[in-house]
Amino acid sequence: MKKVLVLEDETSIRSFVVINLKRSGYDPIEAGTGAEALRQMEQHPDIKVALLDIMLPDMDGFEVCRQIRAANSRIGIIMLTARTQEMDKVTGLMTGADDYVTKPFSPAELTARIDALYRRVGESDEAPSDEIVHGPFRLNTRNRTLEKNGERVRLTQVEYAIVKLFMDNPGRALSREDILNAVWGKDYFGELKVVDVNIRRLRIKIEDDPTNPSYITTVWGYGYKWGF
Ligand code: CA
């Protein structure tokens, strides 16, 4: 069964999510507090996607996200946010989330997001054996790992997919829509901003000087390019 962690302290919302996940063929693992969520993650190492509410009785959902991500770089994380401030979305993505859904959300929207993430996380088990080397970078598409100058760079699944897309298209300007479609899927409901935030996070991980990027360069008014 495809396990999904559902961290939400409001029982009415949690039940609503759980019922809809079961209907879509998922096996929801429930948690009402941050501590309970972290315990469930330890008990169910096969959880591949986590939905995390932000306002919780015991701790901040961003902190839960940070701790889950620190222990597991492959899991897909979606933040459930009731707030609409852009900053919260950005903070969530910067702490390691892959996506966010703003409440109130429709079951169809939430399921589409989970399906997209689950598909991508699942792909890690069937990738063909290959290695792409560019400059200081070595991308292993079998293990889905990236090394820079021989040192491992820890990437989320989304970040890995972006780097792979760039390395498959060296020197080519990719529009933000190209990146969104290739990495998140054509039926993704979200905004282009998610591309920019992930690129910003990726630059922090791989650039020598993230404020003056030389590997992932900006193509103004269009998108990004992998070239050096
Ligand atoms: Ca809450």
Coordinates of N, CA, C and O in Angstrom, one line a residue, residues 19-186:
I19 N -10.3 10.2 4.3 CA -11.3 9.6 3.5 C -11.0 9.7 2.1 O -11.1 8.7 1.3
N20 N -10.6 10.9 1.6 CA -10.3 11.0 0.2 C -9.0 10.3 -0.2 O -9.0 9.8 -1.4
L21 N -8.0 10.2 0.7 CA -6.8 9.4 0.3 C -7.2 7.9 0.2 O -6.7 7.3 -0.8
K22 N -8.0 7.4 1.1 CA -8.4 6.0 1.0 C -9.1 5.7 -0.3 O -8.9 4.7 -0.9
R23 N -10.0 6.7 -0.6 CA -10.8 6.5 -1.9 C -9.8 6.5 -3.1 O -10.2 5.9 -4.1
S24 N -8.7 7.2 -3.0 CA -7.8 7.2 -4.1 C -6.7 6.1 -4.1 O -5.7 6.1 -4.8
G25 N -6.9 5.2 -3.1 CA -6.0 4.0 -3.1 C -4.7 4.2 -2.2 O -3.8 3.4 -2.3
Y26 N -4.7 5.2 -1.4 CA -3.6 5.4 -0.5 C -3.9 4.9 0.9 O -5.0 4.6 1.2
D27 N -2.8 4.7 1.7 CA -2.9 4.2 3.0 C -2.5 5.3 4.0 O -1.3 5.5 4.2
P28 N -3.4 6.1 4.4 CA -3.1 7.3 5.3 C -2.6 6.9 6.7 O -3.2 6.0 7.3
I29 N -1.5 7.4 7.1 CA -1.0 7.3 8.5 C -1.2 8.6 9.2 O -0.7 9.6 8.8
E30 N -2.1 8.6 10.2 CA -2.5 9.8 10.8 C -1.6 10.3 12.0 O -1.1 9.5 12.8
A31 N -1.5 11.6 12.1 CA -0.9 12.2 13.3 C -1.5 13.6 13.6 O -1.9 14.3 12.7
G32 N -1.7 13.8 14.9 CA -2.4 15.1 15.3 C -1.4 16.1 15.9 O -1.8 17.3 16.1
T33 N -0.2 15.7 16.2 CA 0.9 16.6 16.7 C 2.2 16.3 15.9 O 2.4 15.3 15.3
G34 N 3.1 17.3 16.0 CA 4.4 17.1 15.4 C 5.1 15.9 15.9 O 5.7 15.2 15.2
A35 N 5.1 15.8 17.3 CA 5.8 14.7 17.9 C 5.3 13.3 17.4 O 6.0 12.4 17.1
E36 N 3.9 13.3 17.3 CA 3.3 12.0 16.8 C 3.7 11.7 15.4 O 4.0 10.6 15.0
A37 N 3.8 12.8 14.6 CA 4.2 12.6 13.1 C 5.6 12.1 13.1 O 5.9 11.2 12.3
L38 N 6.5 12.6 13.9 CA 7.9 12.1 13.8 C 8.0 10.7 14.3 O 8.8 9.9 13.8
R39 N 7.2 10.3 15.3 CA 7.1 8.9 15.7 C 6.6 8.0 14.6 O 7.2 6.9 14.4
Q40 N 5.5 8.5 13.9 CA 5.0 7.7 12.8 C 6.0 7.5 11.7 O 6.1 6.4 11.1
M41 N 6.8 8.5 11.5 CA 7.8 8.4 10.4 C 8.8 7.3 10.8 O 9.3 6.6 9.9
E42 N 9.2 7.2 12.0 CA 10.1 6.2 12.5 C 9.5 4.8 12.4 O 10.2 3.8 12.0
Q43 N 8.2 4.7 12.7 CA 7.6 3.4 12.7 C 7.2 2.9 11.3 O 7.0 1.8 11.0
H44 N 7.1 3.9 10.3 CA 6.7 3.6 8.9 C 7.8 4.1 8.0 O 7.5 5.2 7.3
P45 N 8.9 3.5 7.9 CA 10.0 4.1 7.0 C 9.6 4.0 5.5 O 10.2 4.6 4.7
D46 N 8.5 3.3 5.2 CA 8.0 3.2 3.8 C 7.1 4.3 3.4 O 6.5 4.3 2.3
I47 N 6.8 5.3 4.3 CA 6.0 6.5 3.9 C 6.8 7.2 2.9 O 7.9 7.6 3.0
K48 N 6.1 7.5 1.7 CA 6.8 8.2 0.6 C 6.4 9.6 0.4 O 7.1 10.4 -0.2
V49 N 5.2 10.0 1.0 CA 4.8 11.3 0.9 C 4.2 11.8 2.2 O 3.5 11.0 2.9
A50 N 4.5 13.0 2.7 CA 4.0 13.5 3.9 C 3.2 14.8 3.7 O 3.7 15.7 3.0
L51 N 2.0 14.9 4.3 CA 1.3 16.2 4.3 C 1.4 16.8 5.6 O 1.1 16.2 6.6
L52 N 1.9 18.0 5.7 CA 2.2 18.6 7.0 C 1.4 19.9 7.2 O 1.6 20.9 6.4
D53 N 0.5 20.0 8.2 CA -0.1 21.2 8.6 C 1.0 22.1 9.3 O 2.0 21.6 9.8
I54 N 0.7 23.4 9.3 CA 1.8 24.3 9.8 C 1.5 24.7 11.3 O 2.3 24.6 12.1
M55 N 0.2 25.1 11.5 CA -0.2 25.5 12.9 C -0.5 24.3 13.7 O -1.6 23.7 13.5
L56 N 0.4 23.9 14.6 CA 0.1 22.6 15.4 C 0.2 23.0 16.9 O 0.8 23.9 17.3
P57 N -0.4 22.1 17.7 CA -0.4 22.4 19.2 C 1.0 22.4 19.8 O 1.3 23.1 20.7
D58 N 1.9 21.5 19.3 CA 3.2 21.3 20.0 C 4.4 21.9 19.3 O 5.3 22.3 20.0
M59 N 4.3 22.0 18.0 CA 5.5 22.6 17.3 C 5.0 23.1 16.0 O 3.9 22.8 15.5
D60 N 5.9 23.9 15.3 CA 5.7 24.4 14.0 C 5.8 23.4 13.0 O 6.7 22.6 13.0
G61 N 4.9 23.4 12.0 CA 5.0 22.4 10.9 C 6.3 22.5 10.1 O 6.8 21.6 9.5
F62 N 6.8 23.7 10.0 CA 8.1 23.9 9.3 C 9.2 23.1 10.0 O 10.1 22.6 9.4
E63 N 9.2 23.1 11.4 CA 10.2 22.4 12.1 C 10.0 20.9 11.9 O 11.0 20.2 11.8
V64 N 8.8 20.4 11.8 CA 8.5 19.0 11.5 C 9.1 18.7 10.1 O 9.8 17.7 10.0
C65 N 8.9 19.6 9.2 CA 9.4 19.4 7.8 C 10.9 19.3 7.8 O 11.5 18.4 7.2
R66 N 11.5 20.2 8.6 CA 13.0 20.3 8.7 C 13.5 18.9 9.2 O 14.5 18.4 8.7
Q67 N 12.9 18.4 10.3 CA 13.4 17.2 10.9 C 13.2 16.0 10.0 O 14.0 15.1 9.9
I68 N 12.0 15.9 9.3 CA 11.8 14.8 8.4 C 12.7 14.8 7.3 O 13.3 13.8 6.9
R69 N 13.0 16.0 6.7 CA 13.9 16.2 5.6 C 15.3 15.8 6.0 O 16.1 15.2 5.2
A70 N 15.7 16.2 7.2 CA 17.1 15.9 7.7 C 17.3 14.4 7.7 O 18.4 13.9 7.5
A71 N 16.3 13.7 8.0 CA 16.4 12.2 8.2 C 16.2 11.5 6.8 O 16.6 10.4 6.7
N72 N 15.5 12.1 5.9 CA 15.0 11.4 4.7 C 15.0 12.4 3.5 O 14.1 13.3 3.4
S73 N 16.0 12.3 2.6 CA 16.1 13.3 1.5 C 15.1 12.9 0.3 O 14.9 13.6 -0.6
R74 N 14.6 11.6 0.4 CA 13.8 11.1 -0.8 C 12.3 11.4 -0.6 O 11.6 11.4 -1.6
I75 N 11.8 11.5 0.6 CA 10.4 11.6 0.8 C 9.9 12.9 0.2 O 10.5 13.9 0.1
G76 N 8.6 12.8 -0.3 CA 7.9 14.0 -0.9 C 7.2 14.7 0.2 O 6.5 14.0 1.0
I77 N 7.3 16.0 0.4 CA 6.6 16.7 1.4 C 5.7 17.8 0.9 O 6.2 18.7 0.1
I78 N 4.5 17.8 1.3 CA 3.5 18.9 0.9 C 3.1 19.6 2.2 O 2.6 19.0 3.1
M79 N 3.2 20.9 2.2 CA 2.7 21.7 3.4 C 1.3 22.1 3.1 O 0.9 22.4 2.0
L80 N 0.5 21.9 4.2 CA -0.9 22.3 4.1 C -1.0 23.7 4.8 O -0.8 23.8 6.0
T81 N -1.2 24.8 4.1 CA -1.1 26.0 4.7 C -2.5 26.8 4.7 O -3.2 26.8 3.7
A82 N -2.9 27.3 5.9 CA -4.1 28.1 6.0 C -3.9 29.5 5.7 O -4.8 30.3 5.4
R83 N -2.6 29.9 5.8 CA -2.3 31.3 5.6 C -2.0 31.5 4.1 O -1.7 30.6 3.4
T84 N -2.1 32.8 3.7 CA -2.0 33.0 2.3 C -0.7 33.8 2.0 O -0.4 34.1 0.8
Q85 N 0.0 34.2 3.0 CA 1.2 35.0 2.8 C 2.2 34.3 2.0 O 2.5 33.1 2.2
E86 N 2.8 34.9 1.0 CA 3.8 34.3 0.1 C 5.0 33.8 1.0 O 5.6 32.8 0.7
M87 N 5.3 34.6 2.0 CA 6.5 34.2 2.8 C 6.4 32.8 3.4 O 7.3 32.1 3.4
D88 N 5.2 32.4 3.8 CA 5.0 31.1 4.4 C 5.3 30.0 3.4 O 5.9 29.0 3.7
K89 N 4.8 30.3 2.2 CA 5.0 29.3 1.1 C 6.5 29.2 0.9 O 7.1 28.1 0.8
V90 N 7.2 30.3 0.8 CA 8.6 30.3 0.5 C 9.4 29.7 1.7 O 10.2 28.8 1.5
T91 N 9.0 30.0 2.9 CA 9.6 29.4 4.1 C 9.5 27.9 4.0 O 10.4 27.2 4.3
G92 N 8.3 27.4 3.7 CA 8.0 26.0 3.6 C 8.9 25.3 2.6 O 9.6 24.3 2.9
L93 N 9.1 25.9 1.5 CA 9.9 25.3 0.4 C 11.4 25.4 0.8 O 12.1 24.4 0.5
M94 N 11.7 26.4 1.5 CA 13.1 26.6 1.9 C 13.5 25.6 3.0 O 14.7 25.2 3.2
T95 N 12.5 25.2 3.8 CA 12.8 24.2 4.9 C 12.8 22.8 4.3 O 13.0 21.8 5.1
G96 N 12.6 22.6 3.0 CA 12.7 21.3 2.5 C 11.4 20.7 1.9 O 11.4 19.6 1.4
A97 N 10.3 21.5 1.9 CA 9.0 21.0 1.3 C 9.1 21.0 -0.2 O 9.9 21.8 -0.8
D98 N 8.4 20.1 -0.8 CA 8.4 20.1 -2.3 C 7.2 20.9 -2.9 O 7.3 21.3 -4.0
D99 N 6.2 21.1 -2.1 CA 5.0 21.7 -2.6 C 4.2 22.2 -1.4 O 4.4 21.8 -0.3
Y100 N 3.1 23.0 -1.8 CA 2.2 23.4 -0.7 C 0.8 23.5 -1.3 O 0.6 23.7 -2.5
V101 N -0.2 23.3 -0.4 CA -1.6 23.4 -0.8 C -2.2 24.3 0.2 O -2.0 24.2 1.4
T102 N -2.9 25.3 -0.3 CA -3.6 26.3 0.5 C -5.0 25.8 0.9 O -5.8 25.5 0.0
K103 N -5.3 25.9 2.2 CA -6.7 25.6 2.6 C -7.6 26.7 2.3 O -7.2 27.9 2.5
P104 N -8.8 26.5 1.9 CA -9.4 25.2 1.7 C -9.1 24.7 0.4 O -9.0 25.4 -0.6
F105 N -8.8 23.4 0.3 CA -8.4 22.7 -1.0 C -9.5 21.7 -1.3 O -10.2 21.2 -0.5
S106 N -9.6 21.4 -2.6 CA -10.5 20.4 -3.1 C -9.8 19.0 -3.0 O -8.6 19.0 -3.1
P107 N -10.6 18.0 -2.8 CA -10.0 16.6 -2.7 C -9.3 16.3 -4.0 O -8.2 15.7 -4.0
A108 N -9.8 16.8 -5.2 CA -9.2 16.5 -6.5 C -7.8 17.2 -6.6 O -6.9 16.6 -7.1
E109 N -7.7 18.4 -6.1 CA -6.5 19.2 -6.1 C -5.4 18.5 -5.3 O -4.3 18.2 -5.7
L110 N -5.8 18.1 -4.1 CA -4.9 17.5 -3.1 C -4.4 16.1 -3.7 O -3.2 15.8 -3.7
T111 N -5.3 15.3 -4.2 CA -5.0 14.0 -4.8 C -4.0 14.2 -6.0 O -3.1 13.4 -6.1
A112 N -4.3 15.2 -6.8 CA -3.4 15.4 -8.0 C -2.0 15.7 -7.6 O -1.1 15.2 -8.1
R113 N -1.9 16.5 -6.5 CA -0.6 16.9 -6.0 C 0.2 15.7 -5.5 O 1.3 15.5 -5.7
I114 N -0.6 14.9 -4.7 CA 0.0 13.7 -4.1 C 0.4 12.7 -5.2 O 1.5 12.1 -5.2
D115 N -0.5 12.5 -6.2 CA -0.2 11.5 -7.3 C 1.1 12.0 -8.0 O 2.0 11.1 -8.2
A116 N 1.2 13.3 -8.3 CA 2.4 13.8 -9.0 C 3.7 13.5 -8.2 O 4.7 13.0 -8.7
L117 N 3.6 13.8 -6.9 CA 4.8 13.6 -6.0 C 5.1 12.1 -5.9 O 6.3 11.7 -5.9
Y118 N 4.1 11.3 -5.7 CA 4.3 9.9 -5.5 C 4.9 9.3 -6.7 O 5.8 8.4 -6.6
R119 N 4.5 9.7 -7.9 CA 5.0 9.1 -9.1 C 6.5 9.4 -9.2 O 7.3 8.6 -9.5
R120 N 6.9 10.6 -8.8 CA 8.3 11.0 -8.9 C 9.1 10.3 -7.9 O 10.2 9.9 -8.2
V121 N 8.6 10.2 -6.6 CA 9.4 9.5 -5.6 C 9.5 8.0 -6.0 O 10.6 7.4 -5.8
G122 N 8.5 7.5 -6.6 CA 8.5 6.1 -6.9 C 9.4 5.8 -8.1 O 10.0 4.7 -8.1
E123 N 9.7 6.7 -8.9 CA 10.6 6.6 -10.1 C 12.0 6.2 -9.6 O 12.7 5.6 -10.4
S124 N 12.3 6.6 -8.4 CA 13.7 6.4 -8.0 C 14.1 4.9 -8.0 O 15.2 4.6 -8.0
D125 N 13.1 4.0 -7.9 CA 13.4 2.6 -7.8 C 13.7 1.9 -9.2 O 14.2 0.8 -9.3
E126 N 13.4 2.6 -10.3 CA 13.5 2.0 -11.6 C 14.3 2.7 -12.6 O 14.3 2.5 -13.8
A127 N 15.1 3.7 -12.1 CA 15.9 4.5 -13.0 C 17.0 3.6 -13.7 O 17.6 2.7 -13.1
P128 N 17.3 3.8 -15.0 CA 18.4 3.1 -15.6 C 19.7 3.5 -15.1 O 19.9 4.6 -14.6
S129 N 20.7 2.6 -15.3 CA 22.0 2.9 -14.9 C 22.7 3.9 -15.8 O 22.8 3.6 -17.0
D130 N 23.2 5.0 -15.3 CA 23.8 5.9 -16.1 C 24.5 7.0 -15.3 O 24.2 7.1 -14.1
E131 N 25.5 7.7 -15.9 CA 26.2 8.7 -15.2 C 26.3 9.9 -16.2 O 26.7 9.7 -17.3
I132 N 26.0 11.1 -15.7 CA 26.3 12.3 -16.5 C 27.3 13.1 -15.8 O 27.1 13.4 -14.6
V133 N 28.3 13.5 -16.5 CA 29.4 14.3 -15.9 C 29.5 15.7 -16.6 O 29.6 15.7 -17.8
H134 N 29.4 16.8 -15.9 CA 29.6 18.1 -16.4 C 30.5 18.9 -15.4 O 30.1 19.0 -14.3
G135 N 31.6 19.4 -15.9 CA 32.4 20.2 -15.0 C 32.7 19.5 -13.7 O 33.0 18.3 -13.7
P136 N 32.4 20.1 -12.5 CA 32.7 19.5 -11.2 C 31.6 18.5 -10.8 O 31.7 17.9 -9.8
F137 N 30.5 18.4 -11.6 CA 29.4 17.6 -11.2 C 29.3 16.2 -11.8 O 29.6 16.0 -13.0
R138 N 28.9 15.3 -11.0 CA 28.7 13.9 -11.5 C 27.3 13.5 -11.0 O 27.1 13.4 -9.8
L139 N 26.4 13.2 -11.9 CA 25.0 12.8 -11.6 C 24.9 11.3 -11.9 O 25.1 10.9 -13.0
N140 N 24.5 10.5 -10.9 CA 24.3 9.1 -11.0 C 22.8 8.9 -11.1 O 22.1 9.1 -10.1
T141 N 22.3 8.5 -12.3 CA 20.9 8.4 -12.5 C 20.3 7.1 -12.0 O 19.1 6.9 -11.9
R142 N 21.2 6.1 -11.6 CA 20.8 4.9 -11.0 C 20.5 5.1 -9.5 O 19.5 4.8 -9.0
N143 N 21.5 5.7 -8.9 CA 21.3 6.0 -7.4 C 20.6 7.3 -7.2 O 20.3 7.6 -6.0
R144 N 20.4 8.1 -8.2 CA 19.9 9.5 -8.1 C 20.7 10.3 -7.1 O 20.1 10.9 -6.2
T145 N 22.0 10.3 -7.3 CA 22.8 11.1 -6.4 C 23.6 12.1 -7.3 O 23.9 11.9 -8.4
L146 N 24.0 13.2 -6.6 CA 24.8 14.2 -7.3 C 26.1 14.4 -6.4 O 26.0 14.5 -5.2
E147 N 27.2 14.4 -7.1 CA 28.5 14.8 -6.5 C 29.0 16.0 -7.1 O 28.9 16.2 -8.3
K148 N 29.6 16.9 -6.2 CA 30.3 18.0 -6.8 C 31.8 17.9 -6.2 O 32.0 17.8 -5.0
N149 N 32.7 17.9 -7.2 CA 34.1 17.7 -6.8 C 34.3 16.4 -5.9 O 35.0 16.5 -4.9
G150 N 33.5 15.4 -6.2 CA 33.7 14.1 -5.5 C 32.9 14.1 -4.2 O 32.9 13.1 -3.5
E151 N 32.2 15.2 -3.8 CA 31.5 15.2 -2.5 C 30.0 15.2 -2.8 O 29.5 15.9 -3.6
R152 N 29.4 14.4 -2.0 CA 27.9 14.2 -2.2 C 27.2 15.5 -1.8 O 27.4 16.1 -0.8
V153 N 26.2 15.8 -2.7 CA 25.3 17.0 -2.5 C 23.9 16.3 -2.2 O 23.4 15.6 -3.0
R154 N 23.4 16.6 -1.0 CA 22.1 16.0 -0.7 C 21.0 16.7 -1.4 O 20.8 17.9 -1.1
L155 N 20.2 16.1 -2.2 CA 19.2 16.7 -3.0 C 17.8 16.1 -2.6 O 17.7 14.9 -2.3
T156 N 16.8 16.9 -2.7 CA 15.4 16.3 -2.6 C 15.1 15.8 -4.0 O 15.8 16.0 -4.9
Q157 N 14.0 15.0 -4.1 CA 13.6 14.4 -5.4 C 13.3 15.5 -6.4 O 13.7 15.3 -7.6
V158 N 12.7 16.6 -6.0 CA 12.4 17.7 -6.9 C 13.8 18.3 -7.4 O 13.9 18.6 -8.6
E159 N 14.7 18.6 -6.5 CA 16.0 19.2 -6.8 C 16.7 18.2 -7.8 O 17.3 18.7 -8.8
Y160 N 16.7 16.9 -7.5 CA 17.3 16.0 -8.4 C 16.7 16.1 -9.8 O 17.5 16.1 -10.8
A161 N 15.4 16.1 -9.9 CA 14.7 16.1 -11.2 C 15.1 17.4 -11.9 O 15.3 17.4 -13.2
I162 N 15.3 18.5 -11.2 CA 15.7 19.8 -11.9 C 17.1 19.7 -12.4 O 17.4 20.0 -13.6
V163 N 18.0 19.2 -11.6 CA 19.4 19.0 -12.0 C 19.5 18.1 -13.2 O 20.2 18.3 -14.2
K164 N 18.8 17.0 -13.2 CA 18.8 16.0 -14.3 C 18.3 16.7 -15.6 O 18.9 16.5 -16.6
L165 N 17.2 17.5 -15.5 CA 16.7 18.2 -16.6 C 17.7 19.1 -17.2 O 18.0 19.2 -18.4
F166 N 18.4 19.9 -16.3 CA 19.5 20.8 -16.8 C 20.6 20.0 -17.4 O 21.1 20.4 -18.5
M167 N 21.0 18.9 -16.8 CA 22.2 18.2 -17.3 C 21.9 17.4 -18.6 O 22.7 17.2 -19.4
D168 N 20.6 17.1 -18.8 CA 20.1 16.6 -20.1 C 20.1 17.6 -21.2 O 20.0 17.3 -22.4
N169 N 20.0 18.9 -20.8 CA 19.9 20.0 -21.8 C 21.0 21.1 -21.5 O 20.6 22.2 -21.3
P170 N 22.2 20.7 -21.6 CA 23.3 21.7 -21.3 C 23.3 22.8 -22.2 O 23.1 22.6 -23.5
G171 N 23.5 24.0 -21.7 CA 23.6 25.2 -22.5 C 22.3 25.7 -23.2 O 22.3 26.7 -23.9
R172 N 21.2 25.0 -22.9 CA 19.9 25.4 -23.5 C 19.1 26.2 -22.5 O 18.9 25.8 -21.3
A173 N 18.6 27.3 -22.9 CA 17.7 28.1 -22.0 C 16.4 27.4 -21.9 O 15.7 27.0 -22.8
L174 N 16.0 27.1 -20.6 CA 14.7 26.4 -20.3 C 13.8 27.4 -19.7 O 14.2 28.1 -18.7
S175 N 12.6 27.5 -20.2 CA 11.6 28.5 -19.6 C 11.1 27.9 -18.3 O 11.2 26.7 -18.1
R176 N 10.6 28.8 -17.5 CA 10.1 28.3 -16.2 C 8.9 27.3 -16.4 O 8.7 26.4 -15.7
E177 N 8.1 27.5 -17.5 CA 7.1 26.6 -17.9 C 7.6 25.2 -18.3 O 7.1 24.2 -17.9
D178 N 8.7 25.3 -19.0 CA 9.4 24.0 -19.4 C 9.8 23.2 -18.2 O 9.5 22.0 -18.1
I179 N 10.4 23.9 -17.2 CA 10.8 23.3 -16.0 C 9.7 22.7 -15.2 O 9.6 21.6 -14.7
L180 N 8.6 23.6 -15.0 CA 7.4 23.2 -14.3 C 6.8 21.9 -14.9 O 6.5 21.0 -14.2
N181 N 6.7 21.9 -16.2 CA 6.0 20.8 -16.9 C 6.9 19.5 -16.8 O 6.3 18.4 -16.5
A182 N 8.2 19.7 -16.9 CA 9.0 18.5 -16.9 C 9.2 17.9 -15.5 O 9.2 16.7 -15.3
V183 N 9.2 18.8 -14.5 CA 9.5 18.3 -13.1 C 8.2 18.0 -12.4 O 8.1 17.0 -11.7
W184 N 7.2 18.9 -12.5 CA 6.0 18.7 -11.7 C 4.9 18.1 -12.5 O 3.9 17.7 -11.9
G185 N 5.0 18.0 -13.8 CA 4.0 17.4 -14.6 C 3.0 18.4 -15.2 O 2.8 19.4 -14.6
K186 N 2.5 18.0 -16.3 CA 1.6 18.9 -17.1 C 0.3 19.3 -16.4 O -0.3 20.3 -16.6

